[in-house]
């Protein structure tokens, strides 16, 4: 299954990437699974996406949580708490 | 309902005039304008860069305005949010709400800006004498949201 990844603000800078398409294995079924799968890359990925970090997630451009299921072609985004206004 | 995300500045008078031009039933217009301060968390701010999530930003703003319309008896609402480089004193955001009477417009306007500050995907990066830094989210913003009985953070 292919997933579109988006990264913003401090998360984008720390990872050095703003977007990519990633093929995830069959056991990756939720947004939380995607996050855990990316942590397996190690280094800054393990650090930036660690559990307990104040990280926000969106699926198909809606704020969401780790339990949300992902589908083929879905868009998963990771970013820090928002600071607009 | 109008939502705009833009790099250009906006003119409050012109926007309010357009918002109520064809609406003689309007008896109240409440507006909020957010501007760039030259000091934040003890450091002077020379410049600011606003990043956002194109696509999601517009959806999030649309969603909040729809919630405000469902909750209060308002006629119309306008949200303009700027992105890109901004300087101290620059305007960042405009929220304008029209209604028959002031109470509904005041509440809806405050609700929209409170929600925007914690739910719409914008991020500020400041240039300070100590270098560039991402602005941290404020606990007080989450507290402001709590009074509308809205869950903050991830999910809604």
mmCIF file of C-alpha atoms in Angstrom:
data_model
loop_
_atom_site.group_PDB
_atom_site.id
_atom_site.type_symbol
_atom_site.label_atom_id
_atom_site.label_comp_id
_atom_site.label_asym_id
_atom_site.label_seq_id
_atom_site.Cartn_x
_atom_site.Cartn_y
_atom_site.Cartn_z
ATOM 1 C CA UNK A 1 0.000 0.000 0.000
ATOM 2 C CA UNK A 2 1.265 3.455 -0.921
ATOM 3 C CA UNK A 3 0.857 6.376 1.485
ATOM 4 C CA UNK A 4 1.574 10.048 0.823
ATOM 5 C CA UNK A 5 3.531 11.654 3.642
ATOM 6 C CA UNK A 6 3.578 15.381 4.458
ATOM 7 C CA UNK A 7 5.740 17.108 7.073
ATOM 8 C CA UNK A 8 5.460 20.705 8.248
ATOM 9 C CA UNK A 9 7.283 23.370 10.259
ATOM 10 C CA UNK A 10 9.799 22.096 12.853
ATOM 11 C CA UNK A 11 9.057 18.468 11.944
ATOM 12 C CA UNK A 12 9.800 19.164 8.267
ATOM 13 C CA UNK A 13 13.050 20.920 9.188
ATOM 14 C CA UNK A 14 14.202 18.212 11.601
ATOM 15 C CA UNK A 15 13.562 15.428 9.078
ATOM 16 C CA UNK A 16 14.842 17.415 6.103
ATOM 17 C CA UNK A 17 11.882 16.398 3.941
ATOM 18 C CA UNK A 18 8.513 18.016 3.188
ATOM 19 C CA UNK A 19 6.800 15.152 1.366
ATOM 20 C CA UNK A 20 7.339 11.672 0.019
ATOM 21 C CA UNK A 21 5.428 8.598 -1.096
ATOM 22 C CA UNK A 22 6.153 5.475 0.909
ATOM 23 C CA UNK A 23 5.163 1.840 0.342
ATOM 24 C CA UNK A 24 4.133 0.397 3.695
ATOM 25 C CA UNK A 25 3.928 -3.316 4.591
ATOM 26 C CA UNK A 26 0.574 -5.050 5.092
ATOM 27 C CA UNK A 27 0.612 -4.794 8.893
ATOM 28 C CA UNK A 28 0.525 -0.975 8.696
ATOM 29 C CA UNK A 29 -3.186 -0.260 9.076
ATOM 30 C CA UNK A 30 -3.520 3.014 11.018
ATOM 31 C CA UNK A 31 -1.969 6.477 11.246
ATOM 32 C CA UNK A 32 -0.214 5.302 14.421
ATOM 33 C CA UNK A 33 1.179 2.312 12.532
ATOM 34 C CA UNK A 34 2.581 4.647 9.862
ATOM 35 C CA UNK A 35 4.270 6.690 12.581
ATOM 36 C CA UNK A 36 5.770 3.535 14.143
ATOM 37 C CA UNK A 37 6.858 2.252 10.722
ATOM 38 C CA UNK A 38 8.694 5.521 10.005
ATOM 39 C CA UNK A 39 10.391 5.375 13.431
ATOM 40 C CA UNK A 40 12.026 2.131 12.326
ATOM 41 C CA UNK A 41 14.173 4.234 9.982
ATOM 42 C CA UNK A 42 16.048 5.173 13.145
ATOM 43 C CA UNK A 43 18.116 8.303 13.836
ATOM 44 C CA UNK A 44 16.189 11.555 13.571
ATOM 45 C CA UNK A 45 13.064 9.643 12.473
ATOM 46 C CA UNK A 46 12.986 7.677 15.727
ATOM 47 C CA UNK A 47 13.575 10.886 17.646
ATOM 48 C CA UNK A 48 11.137 13.255 15.925
ATOM 49 C CA UNK A 49 8.285 10.721 15.718
ATOM 50 C CA UNK A 50 8.826 9.230 19.207
ATOM 51 C CA UNK A 51 5.750 8.517 21.332
ATOM 52 C CA UNK A 52 5.203 11.264 23.858
ATOM 53 C CA UNK A 53 6.437 14.029 21.549
ATOM 54 C CA UNK A 54 3.820 16.728 21.192
ATOM 55 C CA UNK A 55 3.125 15.909 17.593
ATOM 56 C CA UNK A 56 -0.104 16.439 15.666
ATOM 57 C CA UNK A 57 -1.296 14.140 12.907
ATOM 58 C CA UNK A 58 -3.701 14.570 10.025
ATOM 59 C CA UNK A 59 -5.223 12.007 7.666
ATOM 60 C CA UNK A 60 -6.486 13.205 4.293
ATOM 61 C CA UNK A 61 -6.149 16.788 5.566
ATOM 62 C CA UNK A 62 -8.185 16.363 8.753
ATOM 63 C CA UNK A 63 -6.747 16.424 12.255
ATOM 64 C CA UNK A 64 -6.835 12.896 13.562
ATOM 65 C CA UNK A 65 -5.398 10.441 16.070
ATOM 66 C CA UNK A 66 -3.316 7.270 15.936
ATOM 67 C CA UNK A 67 -6.309 4.911 15.637
ATOM 68 C CA UNK A 68 -7.516 6.256 12.262
ATOM 69 C CA UNK A 69 -7.291 3.610 9.520
ATOM 70 C CA UNK A 70 -5.225 4.378 6.405
ATOM 71 C CA UNK A 71 -6.051 3.363 2.850
ATOM 72 C CA UNK A 72 -4.192 3.125 -0.458
ATOM 73 C CA UNK A 73 -3.232 6.618 -1.622
ATOM 74 C CA UNK A 74 -4.127 8.229 1.710
ATOM 75 C CA UNK A 75 -2.269 11.323 2.920
ATOM 76 C CA UNK A 76 -0.704 11.260 6.390
ATOM 77 C CA UNK A 77 0.785 14.468 7.802
ATOM 78 C CA UNK A 78 2.930 15.075 10.888
ATOM 79 C CA UNK A 79 3.466 18.514 12.406
ATOM 80 C CA UNK A 80 3.916 20.368 15.712
ATOM 81 C CA UNK A 81 0.985 22.001 17.552
ATOM 82 C CA UNK A 82 -0.318 24.838 15.380
ATOM 83 C CA UNK A 83 0.480 28.508 16.073
ATOM 84 C CA UNK A 84 -1.578 30.592 13.644
ATOM 85 C CA UNK A 85 -3.806 33.566 14.325
ATOM 86 C CA UNK B 1 -18.945 32.490 3.944
ATOM 87 C CA UNK B 2 -15.539 33.501 2.599
ATOM 88 C CA UNK B 3 -12.169 31.945 3.452
ATOM 89 C CA UNK B 4 -8.941 33.362 2.046
ATOM 90 C CA UNK B 5 -5.327 32.361 2.645
ATOM 91 C CA UNK B 6 -3.044 34.906 0.998
ATOM 92 C CA UNK B 7 0.340 36.611 1.149
ATOM 93 C CA UNK B 8 -1.143 40.070 0.442
ATOM 94 C CA UNK B 9 -2.344 42.483 3.104
ATOM 95 C CA UNK B 10 -6.059 43.219 3.570
ATOM 96 C CA UNK B 11 -8.112 46.363 4.111
ATOM 97 C CA UNK B 12 -10.509 46.070 7.047
ATOM 98 C CA UNK B 13 -12.931 48.751 5.834
ATOM 99 C CA UNK B 14 -13.152 47.328 2.344
ATOM 100 C CA UNK B 15 -13.646 43.761 3.601
ATOM 101 C CA UNK B 16 -16.401 44.744 6.034
ATOM 102 C CA UNK B 17 -18.125 46.858 3.384
ATOM 103 C CA UNK B 18 -18.123 43.894 0.977
ATOM 104 C CA UNK B 19 -19.315 41.482 3.662
ATOM 105 C CA UNK B 20 -22.483 43.455 4.400
ATOM 106 C CA UNK B 21 -23.023 45.155 1.026
ATOM 107 C CA UNK B 22 -26.070 43.082 0.053
ATOM 108 C CA UNK B 23 -27.348 42.408 3.570
ATOM 109 C CA UNK B 24 -29.677 45.125 4.898
ATOM 110 C CA UNK B 25 -30.785 42.706 7.630
ATOM 111 C CA UNK B 26 -27.355 43.019 9.327
ATOM 112 C CA UNK B 27 -27.415 44.973 12.581
ATOM 113 C CA UNK B 28 -24.002 44.030 13.980
ATOM 114 C CA UNK B 29 -20.526 43.455 12.572
ATOM 115 C CA UNK B 30 -17.799 42.146 14.898
ATOM 116 C CA UNK B 31 -14.217 41.950 13.637
ATOM 117 C CA UNK B 32 -10.957 40.645 15.055
ATOM 118 C CA UNK B 33 -7.583 41.612 13.573
ATOM 119 C CA UNK B 34 -4.415 39.828 14.723
ATOM 120 C CA UNK B 35 -1.092 41.624 14.175
ATOM 121 C CA UNK B 36 2.629 40.825 14.469
ATOM 122 C CA UNK B 37 4.223 41.948 17.759
ATOM 123 C CA UNK B 38 7.875 43.011 17.908
ATOM 124 C CA UNK B 39 8.455 41.064 21.144
ATOM 125 C CA UNK B 40 7.580 37.464 21.994
ATOM 126 C CA UNK B 41 8.675 35.360 24.977
ATOM 127 C CA UNK B 42 11.337 37.883 25.963
ATOM 128 C CA UNK B 43 13.046 38.232 22.591
ATOM 129 C CA UNK B 44 12.680 40.957 20.002
ATOM 130 C CA UNK B 45 11.199 39.761 16.750
ATOM 131 C CA UNK B 46 12.586 41.285 13.549
ATOM 132 C CA UNK B 47 10.574 39.201 11.104
ATOM 133 C CA UNK B 48 8.199 36.275 11.002
ATOM 134 C CA UNK B 49 7.457 33.548 8.475
ATOM 135 C CA UNK B 50 4.062 31.876 8.398
ATOM 136 C CA UNK B 51 3.872 28.356 6.998
ATOM 137 C CA UNK B 52 0.651 26.446 6.362
ATOM 138 C CA UNK B 53 -0.725 23.189 4.967
ATOM 139 C CA UNK B 54 -2.321 24.118 1.629
ATOM 140 C CA UNK B 55 -5.614 22.320 1.190
ATOM 141 C CA UNK B 56 -6.057 21.364 4.818
ATOM 142 C CA UNK B 57 -5.911 24.999 5.927
ATOM 143 C CA UNK B 58 -8.894 26.004 3.810
ATOM 144 C CA UNK B 59 -10.879 22.923 4.900
ATOM 145 C CA UNK B 60 -10.147 23.568 8.582
ATOM 146 C CA UNK B 61 -11.221 27.222 8.332
ATOM 147 C CA UNK B 62 -14.356 26.298 6.409
ATOM 148 C CA UNK B 63 -15.204 23.707 9.026
ATOM 149 C CA UNK B 64 -14.918 26.152 11.919
ATOM 150 C CA UNK B 65 -17.050 28.782 10.187
ATOM 151 C CA UNK B 66 -19.693 26.138 9.510
ATOM 152 C CA UNK B 67 -19.632 25.160 13.182
ATOM 153 C CA UNK B 68 -20.046 28.799 14.173
ATOM 154 C CA UNK B 69 -22.994 29.167 11.804
ATOM 155 C CA UNK B 70 -24.624 26.053 13.229
ATOM 156 C CA UNK B 71 -24.135 27.268 16.781
ATOM 157 C CA UNK B 72 -25.036 30.967 16.548
ATOM 158 C CA UNK B 73 -27.638 32.885 14.621
ATOM 159 C CA UNK B 74 -25.235 34.751 12.342
ATOM 160 C CA UNK B 75 -25.650 35.830 8.730
ATOM 161 C CA UNK B 76 -22.151 35.575 7.339
ATOM 162 C CA UNK B 77 -18.493 35.221 8.274
ATOM 163 C CA UNK B 78 -15.180 36.054 6.652
ATOM 164 C CA UNK B 79 -11.731 34.720 7.541
ATOM 165 C CA UNK B 80 -8.548 36.016 5.897
ATOM 166 C CA UNK B 81 -5.205 34.596 7.052
ATOM 167 C CA UNK B 82 -1.886 35.729 5.646
ATOM 168 C CA UNK B 83 1.108 33.451 5.025
ATOM 169 C CA UNK B 84 4.726 34.039 4.046
ATOM 170 C CA UNK B 85 7.085 36.668 5.469
ATOM 171 C CA UNK B 86 5.606 39.289 7.834
ATOM 172 C CA UNK B 87 7.067 42.202 9.785
ATOM 173 C CA UNK B 88 6.142 43.658 13.202
ATOM 174 C CA UNK B 89 2.888 45.657 12.988
ATOM 175 C CA UNK B 90 1.760 43.725 9.899
ATOM 176 C CA UNK B 91 -1.759 42.336 9.938
ATOM 177 C CA UNK B 92 -1.887 38.526 10.154
ATOM 178 C CA UNK B 93 -5.521 37.535 10.395
ATOM 179 C CA UNK B 94 -9.005 38.983 10.026
ATOM 180 C CA UNK B 95 -12.205 37.414 11.330
ATOM 181 C CA UNK B 96 -15.454 39.263 10.612
ATOM 182 C CA UNK B 97 -18.957 38.121 11.539
ATOM 183 C CA UNK B 98 -22.354 39.690 10.782
ATOM 184 C CA UNK B 99 -25.614 39.123 12.628
ATOM 185 C CA UNK B 100 -28.849 40.898 13.522
ATOM 186 C CA UNK B 101 -27.709 41.656 17.079
ATOM 187 C CA UNK B 102 -24.275 42.037 18.666
ATOM 188 C CA UNK B 103 -24.293 39.116 21.103
ATOM 189 C CA UNK B 104 -24.265 36.379 18.489
ATOM 190 C CA UNK B 105 -21.602 38.117 16.402
ATOM 191 C CA UNK B 106 -19.286 38.696 19.400
ATOM 192 C CA UNK B 107 -19.491 35.054 20.486
ATOM 193 C CA UNK B 108 -19.127 33.616 16.987
ATOM 194 C CA UNK B 109 -16.121 35.850 16.216
ATOM 195 C CA UNK B 110 -14.328 34.834 19.429
ATOM 196 C CA UNK B 111 -15.148 31.172 18.830
ATOM 197 C CA UNK B 112 -13.711 31.313 15.298
ATOM 198 C CA UNK B 113 -10.394 32.885 16.329
ATOM 199 C CA UNK B 114 -10.045 30.581 19.366
ATOM 200 C CA UNK B 115 -10.615 27.542 17.203
ATOM 201 C CA UNK B 116 -8.332 28.808 14.453
ATOM 202 C CA UNK B 117 -5.445 29.256 16.902
ATOM 203 C CA UNK B 118 -5.494 25.626 17.994
ATOM 204 C CA UNK B 119 -6.916 23.728 15.001
ATOM 205 C CA UNK B 120 -5.958 25.424 11.735
ATOM 206 C CA UNK B 121 -2.580 24.250 10.359
ATOM 207 C CA UNK B 122 -0.477 27.434 10.493
ATOM 208 C CA UNK B 123 2.980 27.716 12.056
ATOM 209 C CA UNK B 124 4.989 30.835 12.905
ATOM 210 C CA UNK B 125 8.756 31.048 12.726
ATOM 211 C CA UNK B 126 10.379 34.143 14.244
ATOM 212 C CA UNK B 127 13.688 35.806 13.465
ATOM 213 C CA UNK B 128 15.226 36.977 16.753
ATOM 214 C CA UNK B 129 18.718 38.242 17.708
ATOM 215 C CA UNK B 130 19.408 34.678 18.944
ATOM 216 C CA UNK B 131 18.457 33.219 15.575
ATOM 217 C CA UNK B 132 15.332 31.740 14.018
ATOM 218 C CA UNK B 133 12.887 29.803 16.200
ATOM 219 C CA UNK B 134 9.506 28.122 15.796
ATOM 220 C CA UNK B 135 6.871 29.650 18.026
ATOM 221 C CA UNK B 136 5.586 27.250 20.703
ATOM 222 C CA UNK B 137 1.876 26.634 21.050
ATOM 223 C CA UNK B 138 0.432 28.317 24.136
ATOM 224 C CA UNK B 139 -1.375 26.512 26.919
ATOM 225 C CA UNK B 140 -3.626 29.585 27.196
ATOM 226 C CA UNK B 141 -4.853 28.929 23.647
ATOM 227 C CA UNK B 142 -6.025 25.457 24.642
ATOM 228 C CA UNK B 143 -7.663 26.963 27.726
ATOM 229 C CA UNK B 144 -9.460 29.485 25.538
ATOM 230 C CA UNK B 145 -10.817 26.635 23.451
ATOM 231 C CA UNK B 146 -12.034 24.751 26.513
ATOM 232 C CA UNK B 147 -14.656 27.376 27.248
ATOM 233 C CA UNK B 148 -16.414 26.431 23.995
ATOM 234 C CA UNK B 149 -16.476 22.763 25.052
ATOM 235 C CA UNK B 150 -14.174 21.840 22.199
ATOM 236 C CA UNK B 151 -11.561 19.110 22.554
ATOM 237 C CA UNK B 152 -8.116 20.482 21.741
ATOM 238 C CA UNK B 153 -5.093 18.902 20.189
ATOM 239 C CA UNK B 154 -5.419 15.870 17.955
ATOM 240 C CA UNK B 155 -8.861 14.954 16.735
ATOM 241 C CA UNK B 156 -12.151 16.666 17.368
#
